[in-house]
Tab-separated table of C-alpha atoms in Angstrom:
chain	number	residue	atom	x	y	z
B	1	PRO	CA	100.341	108.877	98.066
B	2	VAL	CA	97.719	111.503	99.386
B	3	ILE	CA	96.206	109.104	102.080
B	4	ARG	CA	99.437	108.006	103.527
B	5	ALA	CA	100.505	111.813	103.719
B	6	SER	CA	97.270	112.704	105.363
B	7	LEU	CA	97.559	109.813	107.884
B	8	ALA	CA	100.988	110.963	108.585
B	9	ALA	CA	100.059	114.505	109.329
B	10	VAL	CA	97.247	113.405	111.478
B	11	LEU	CA	99.715	111.116	113.521
B	12	LEU	CA	102.197	113.962	113.800
B	13	ALA	CA	99.412	116.162	115.157
B	14	SER	CA	98.413	113.490	117.606
B	15	LEU	CA	101.973	113.184	118.822
B	16	ALA	CA	102.023	117.074	119.316
B	17	LEU	CA	98.840	116.790	121.259
B	18	VAL	CA	100.373	113.946	123.449
B	19	GLY	CA	103.488	116.079	123.899
B	20	ALA	CA	101.324	118.845	125.105
B	21	ALA	CA	99.670	116.548	127.512
B	22	ARG	CA	103.245	115.812	129.118
B	23	ALA	CA	103.170	119.178	130.521
B	24	ALA	CA	99.536	119.152	131.656
B	25	ASP	CA	98.466	119.018	135.247
B	26	ASP	CA	96.182	116.008	134.729
B	27	LYS	CA	93.483	117.466	136.973
B	28	PRO	CA	90.092	115.912	137.467
B	29	TYR	CA	87.616	116.535	134.632
B	30	ALA	CA	84.213	115.352	133.649
B	31	PRO	CA	84.289	112.595	130.857
B	32	ILE	CA	82.606	113.934	127.743
B	33	PRO	CA	79.165	112.329	127.226
B	34	ALA	CA	79.069	110.674	123.663
B	35	GLU	CA	76.511	108.872	121.566
B	36	ILE	CA	78.489	105.726	120.282
B	37	GLY	CA	77.256	103.850	117.305
B	38	LYS	CA	76.640	100.186	117.882
B	39	ALA	CA	78.603	97.398	116.367
B	40	ILE	CA	76.661	95.466	113.734
B	41	THR	CA	77.198	92.147	111.760
B	42	PRO	CA	76.920	92.837	108.055
B	43	THR	CA	74.688	90.586	105.988
B	44	PRO	CA	76.329	88.267	103.291
B	45	ASP	CA	74.877	90.543	100.572
B	46	LEU	CA	76.357	93.661	102.170
B	47	LEU	CA	79.895	91.961	102.414
B	48	ALA	CA	79.482	90.871	98.736
B	49	PHE	CA	78.576	94.402	97.602
B	50	ALA	CA	81.443	95.830	99.658
B	51	ALA	CA	83.973	93.483	98.007
B	52	LYS	CA	82.481	94.602	94.650
B	53	VAL	CA	83.146	98.224	95.557
B	54	ARG	CA	86.496	97.348	96.770
B	55	ALA	CA	87.593	95.579	93.701
B	56	ALA	CA	86.420	98.431	91.369
B	57	ALA	CA	88.326	101.027	93.660
B	58	ALA	CA	91.503	98.680	93.535
B	59	ALA	CA	91.237	98.656	89.716
B	60	GLU	CA	90.767	102.548	89.811
B	61	ASP	CA	87.732	102.104	87.698
B	62	VAL	CA	86.098	105.427	87.939
B	63	GLU	CA	82.770	104.469	86.222
B	64	ALA	CA	82.348	101.319	88.118
B	65	VAL	CA	82.891	102.918	91.486
B	66	PHE	CA	80.574	105.919	90.534
B	67	SER	CA	77.881	103.369	89.676
B	68	MET	CA	77.839	102.117	93.322
B	69	ILE	CA	77.718	105.691	94.895
B	70	ALA	CA	74.386	107.244	95.798
B	71	ASP	CA	73.205	110.228	93.946
B	72	GLU	CA	73.920	112.376	96.920
B	73	VAL	CA	76.876	111.604	99.208
B	74	THR	CA	77.150	112.671	102.872
B	75	ILE	CA	80.619	113.613	104.222
B	76	VAL	CA	81.108	113.472	107.885
B	77	THR	CA	84.170	115.446	109.034
B	78	THR	CA	85.679	115.123	112.467
B	79	GLY	CA	88.523	117.162	113.891
B	80	ILE	CA	91.508	115.271	115.587
B	81	SER	CA	90.582	117.043	119.007
B	82	VAL	CA	87.428	116.719	121.175
B	83	ASN	CA	86.939	120.466	120.963
B	84	SER	CA	86.471	120.362	117.314
B	85	ASP	CA	82.985	120.663	115.753
B	86	GLN	CA	81.754	117.778	113.748
B	87	ARG	CA	80.686	118.800	110.347
B	88	ILE	CA	78.193	117.152	107.914
B	89	ALA	CA	77.969	118.054	104.142
B	90	LYS	CA	75.972	116.798	101.309
B	91	TYR	CA	77.577	116.382	97.878
B	92	GLY	CA	75.905	115.915	94.562
B	93	PRO	CA	73.800	114.860	92.745
B	94	TYR	CA	76.376	114.288	90.141
B	95	GLU	CA	76.268	113.434	86.448
B	96	ASN	CA	79.934	113.223	85.888
B	97	ALA	CA	81.895	110.336	87.561
B	98	GLU	CA	85.238	111.965	87.600
B	99	ARG	CA	83.979	115.231	89.202
B	100	ALA	CA	82.020	113.162	91.870
B	101	LEU	CA	85.177	111.033	92.885
B	102	SER	CA	87.349	114.253	92.825
B	103	ASP	CA	84.965	116.005	95.054
B	104	ILE	CA	84.788	113.075	97.542
B	105	GLY	CA	88.583	112.608	97.579
B	106	SER	CA	89.220	116.317	98.138
B	107	ASN	CA	87.882	115.846	101.743
B	108	PHE	CA	90.834	113.474	102.558
B	109	GLN	CA	93.524	115.947	101.347
B	110	GLU	CA	95.754	117.224	104.095
B	111	GLY	CA	98.204	120.109	103.325
B	112	ASP	CA	99.466	121.295	99.994
B	113	LEU	CA	100.442	119.126	97.048
B	114	LEU	CA	103.982	119.435	96.030
B	115	ALA	CA	104.565	119.911	92.247
B	116	GLY	CA	108.221	118.990	92.169
B	117	GLY	CA	108.493	120.895	88.914
B	118	ARG	CA	105.727	119.221	87.092
B	119	LYS	CA	102.125	119.991	86.593
B	120	ILE	CA	99.661	118.046	88.731
B	121	ASP	CA	96.230	116.832	87.862
B	122	ILE	CA	94.474	117.626	91.090
B	123	GLY	CA	91.325	115.938	90.106
B	124	ALA	CA	93.322	112.637	89.349
B	125	VAL	CA	95.022	113.000	92.811
B	126	HIS	CA	91.621	113.427	94.591
B	127	ARG	CA	90.134	110.463	92.694
B	128	LYS	CA	93.123	108.306	93.748
B	129	SER	CA	92.438	109.426	97.362
B	130	THR	CA	88.794	108.218	97.088
B	131	PHE	CA	90.155	104.682	95.785
B	132	GLU	CA	92.545	104.489	98.518
B	133	VAL	CA	90.049	105.233	101.223
B	134	ILE	CA	87.627	102.681	99.862
B	135	VAL	CA	90.052	99.993	99.692
B	136	SER	CA	91.548	100.735	103.143
B	137	SER	CA	88.469	101.160	104.971
B	138	ILE	CA	86.863	97.855	103.650
B	139	ASP	CA	90.031	96.068	104.382
B	140	ALA	CA	90.042	97.256	107.918
B	141	ALA	CA	86.300	97.236	108.567
B	142	GLU	CA	84.941	97.111	111.978
B	143	TRP	CA	81.387	97.210	111.156
B	144	GLY	CA	79.035	99.626	112.931
B	145	ARG	CA	76.742	102.592	113.040
B	146	ASP	CA	77.527	106.253	112.845
B	147	PRO	CA	75.064	108.625	114.790
B	148	LEU	CA	75.890	111.295	112.191
B	149	VAL	CA	74.685	108.896	109.233
B	150	LYS	CA	71.146	107.911	109.762
B	151	GLY	CA	70.637	104.407	108.979
B	152	GLY	CA	74.083	103.781	107.597
B	153	PHE	CA	75.893	100.492	107.698
B	154	CYS	CA	79.437	101.697	108.135
B	155	THR	CA	82.989	100.257	108.088
B	156	TYR	CA	83.622	101.914	111.504
B	157	ARG	CA	81.832	102.937	114.729
B	158	GLY	CA	81.167	106.578	114.887
B	159	ALA	CA	80.509	108.825	117.846
B	160	ARG	CA	78.770	112.130	118.404
B	161	TRP	CA	79.618	114.526	121.146
B	162	SER	CA	79.484	118.229	122.084
B	163	ALA	CA	82.677	120.245	121.170
B	164	ALA	CA	81.795	122.577	123.961
B	165	ALA	CA	82.016	119.694	126.470
B	166	GLY	CA	85.205	118.673	124.896
B	167	GLU	CA	86.531	122.126	125.203
B	168	LYS	CA	85.572	122.105	128.962
B	169	ALA	CA	87.072	118.809	129.739
B	170	GLY	CA	90.449	119.772	128.020
B	171	GLU	CA	90.694	122.980	130.112
B	172	ALA	CA	89.674	121.335	133.289
B	173	SER	CA	92.278	118.446	133.054
B	174	GLY	CA	95.041	120.801	131.734
B	175	ALA	CA	95.336	118.650	128.609
B	176	GLY	CA	94.071	121.263	126.376
B	177	SER	CA	93.294	120.037	122.717
B	178	THR	CA	93.600	116.390	122.548
B	179	GLY	CA	91.788	113.409	120.972
B	180	GLY	CA	89.104	111.460	122.763
B	181	TRP	CA	88.764	107.629	123.307
B	182	PHE	CA	85.907	105.359	124.168
B	183	VAL	CA	85.412	101.756	125.600
B	184	GLU	CA	82.872	99.316	124.546
B	185	ALA	CA	82.621	97.839	128.039
B	186	PRO	CA	83.612	98.915	131.557
B	187	THR	CA	87.300	98.727	131.284
B	188	LYS	CA	89.794	98.758	134.124
B	189	VAL	CA	92.616	101.302	134.261
B	190	PHE	CA	95.737	100.314	136.009
B	191	LYS	CA	98.343	102.326	137.917
B	192	SER	CA	100.945	101.187	135.287
B	193	HIS	CA	101.499	98.610	132.706
B	194	ALA	CA	103.386	96.339	134.986
B	195	PRO	CA	101.937	92.950	135.695
B	196	GLY	CA	99.849	92.980	138.872
B	197	ALA	CA	99.594	96.754	139.033
B	198	PRO	CA	96.452	97.907	140.950
B	199	THR	CA	93.274	99.105	139.389
B	200	VAL	CA	92.916	102.853	139.898
B	201	ALA	CA	89.608	103.499	137.903
B	202	THR	CA	87.152	101.904	135.642
B	203	LEU	CA	86.066	103.580	132.249
B	204	LYS	CA	82.524	103.376	131.395
B	205	PRO	CA	80.955	103.226	127.896
B	206	GLY	CA	79.077	106.249	126.667
B	207	PHE	CA	81.823	108.713	127.349
B	208	LEU	CA	85.067	110.138	125.814
B	209	TYR	CA	88.202	109.957	127.779
B	210	LEU	CA	91.499	112.069	127.200
B	211	GLN	CA	94.774	110.816	126.430
B	212	GLY	CA	97.519	111.627	128.836
B	213	TYR	CA	101.394	111.057	129.297
B	214	LEU	CA	102.427	108.052	131.266
B	215	PRO	CA	106.355	107.661	131.370
B	216	ASP	CA	107.679	104.428	130.040
B	217	THR	CA	104.480	103.072	128.565
B	218	PRO	CA	105.320	100.277	126.121
B	219	GLU	CA	103.730	99.711	122.762
B	220	GLY	CA	100.306	98.359	123.150
B	221	TRP	CA	99.497	100.453	126.150
B	222	MET	CA	98.189	103.971	126.481
B	223	GLY	CA	98.083	106.668	129.181
B	224	ILE	CA	94.531	107.968	129.972
B	225	ILE	CA	93.826	110.879	132.125
B	226	LEU	CA	91.593	109.718	134.997
B	227	PRO	CA	88.210	111.585	135.829
B	228	THR	CA	89.602	111.914	139.348
B	229	GLY	CA	92.958	113.199	138.171
B	230	GLY	CA	96.294	111.639	137.369
B	231	VAL	CA	96.984	109.203	134.509
B	232	GLY	CA	96.568	105.342	134.528
B	233	ALA	CA	97.571	102.744	131.851
B	234	VAL	CA	94.906	101.044	129.717
B	235	HIS	CA	95.733	98.334	127.021
B	236	GLN	CA	95.154	99.748	123.656
B	237	THR	CA	92.792	96.743	122.416
B	238	SER	CA	90.186	98.249	124.979
B	239	LEU	CA	90.142	101.780	123.400
B	240	LYS	CA	88.571	103.082	120.355
B	241	ARG	CA	89.300	106.378	118.559
B	242	ALA	CA	86.498	108.926	118.527
B	243	ARG	CA	87.774	110.188	115.110
B	244	THR	CA	87.352	107.890	112.341
B	245	TRP	CA	87.795	107.218	108.571
B	246	GLY	CA	85.611	105.190	106.435
B	247	LEU	CA	82.489	104.686	104.458
B	248	CYS	CA	78.853	103.904	104.968
B	249	PHE	CA	76.400	101.805	102.861
B	250	LEU	CA	72.560	102.238	102.651
B	251	PRO	CA	70.018	99.980	100.975
B	252	ASN	CA	68.651	101.175	97.613
B	253	VAL	CA	65.115	100.900	96.348
B	254	ASP	CA	65.986	97.804	94.195
B	255	GLY	CA	66.915	95.873	97.400
B	256	GLY	CA	70.660	96.315	96.811
B	257	TRP	CA	73.250	98.708	98.167
B	258	LEU	CA	74.844	101.899	97.537
B	259	VAL	CA	77.896	103.803	99.139
B	260	SER	CA	76.093	106.724	100.789
B	261	ALA	CA	78.611	108.353	103.118
B	262	PHE	CA	82.284	108.981	103.806
B	263	ALA	CA	83.866	109.855	107.227
B	264	THR	CA	87.146	111.784	107.357
B	265	SER	CA	89.134	113.230	110.187
B	266	LEU	CA	91.493	116.109	109.422
B	267	LEU	CA	93.469	118.982	111.193
């Protein structure tokens, strides 16, 4: 499916970025100031509506999903590196359900589609992408705000930062183009993943930090380039990606809800 192919492409790109960091000098850099969306607790009626949207998407019911989407949809696109500009685009209003879902899904397409000797219905492929994004986003929801989606109740916590600041941090650290990570509370960084390893730094909320290479780091741990230089180990449960996939809801005039925005992260 397109979504899995897109995620695989992003993963491969991420691995390439980490590979580049292996050769980096890991010099001191200024963490990237970022506005991080707050975590929220969804109300029972929002959860019920999200479940209804998910069921319609899982059934690939074009008209039902379309009926629960706002007349105009916001698409927030974030690149995989901190030196990429974040883009916001408005789609709609639409009168045709198939066209609306095709346009939304096209924003989650990574690379070319392989025909394999047969004709491909591009619109159908993109609509399926929309369904897959809705289902996976609601299933893995970590409810929060996105500073780029005003008033939205989102299945993720978004972040807003300056691409210029990201470029400067990447150049200063020697890491180049890499992804950013943030923490929700002051978080210790250890010299290694070994039990009893000394603390070498503390990451603070409100900033993005760069991923670095730390030899022999096991699954569940990640190397983070320290603002003072060098690389330390952080448990992945304490880190959140700055790039996100998901969707946001807004209350409508009738006291219900509508899907109002989608977030995507592409190369």
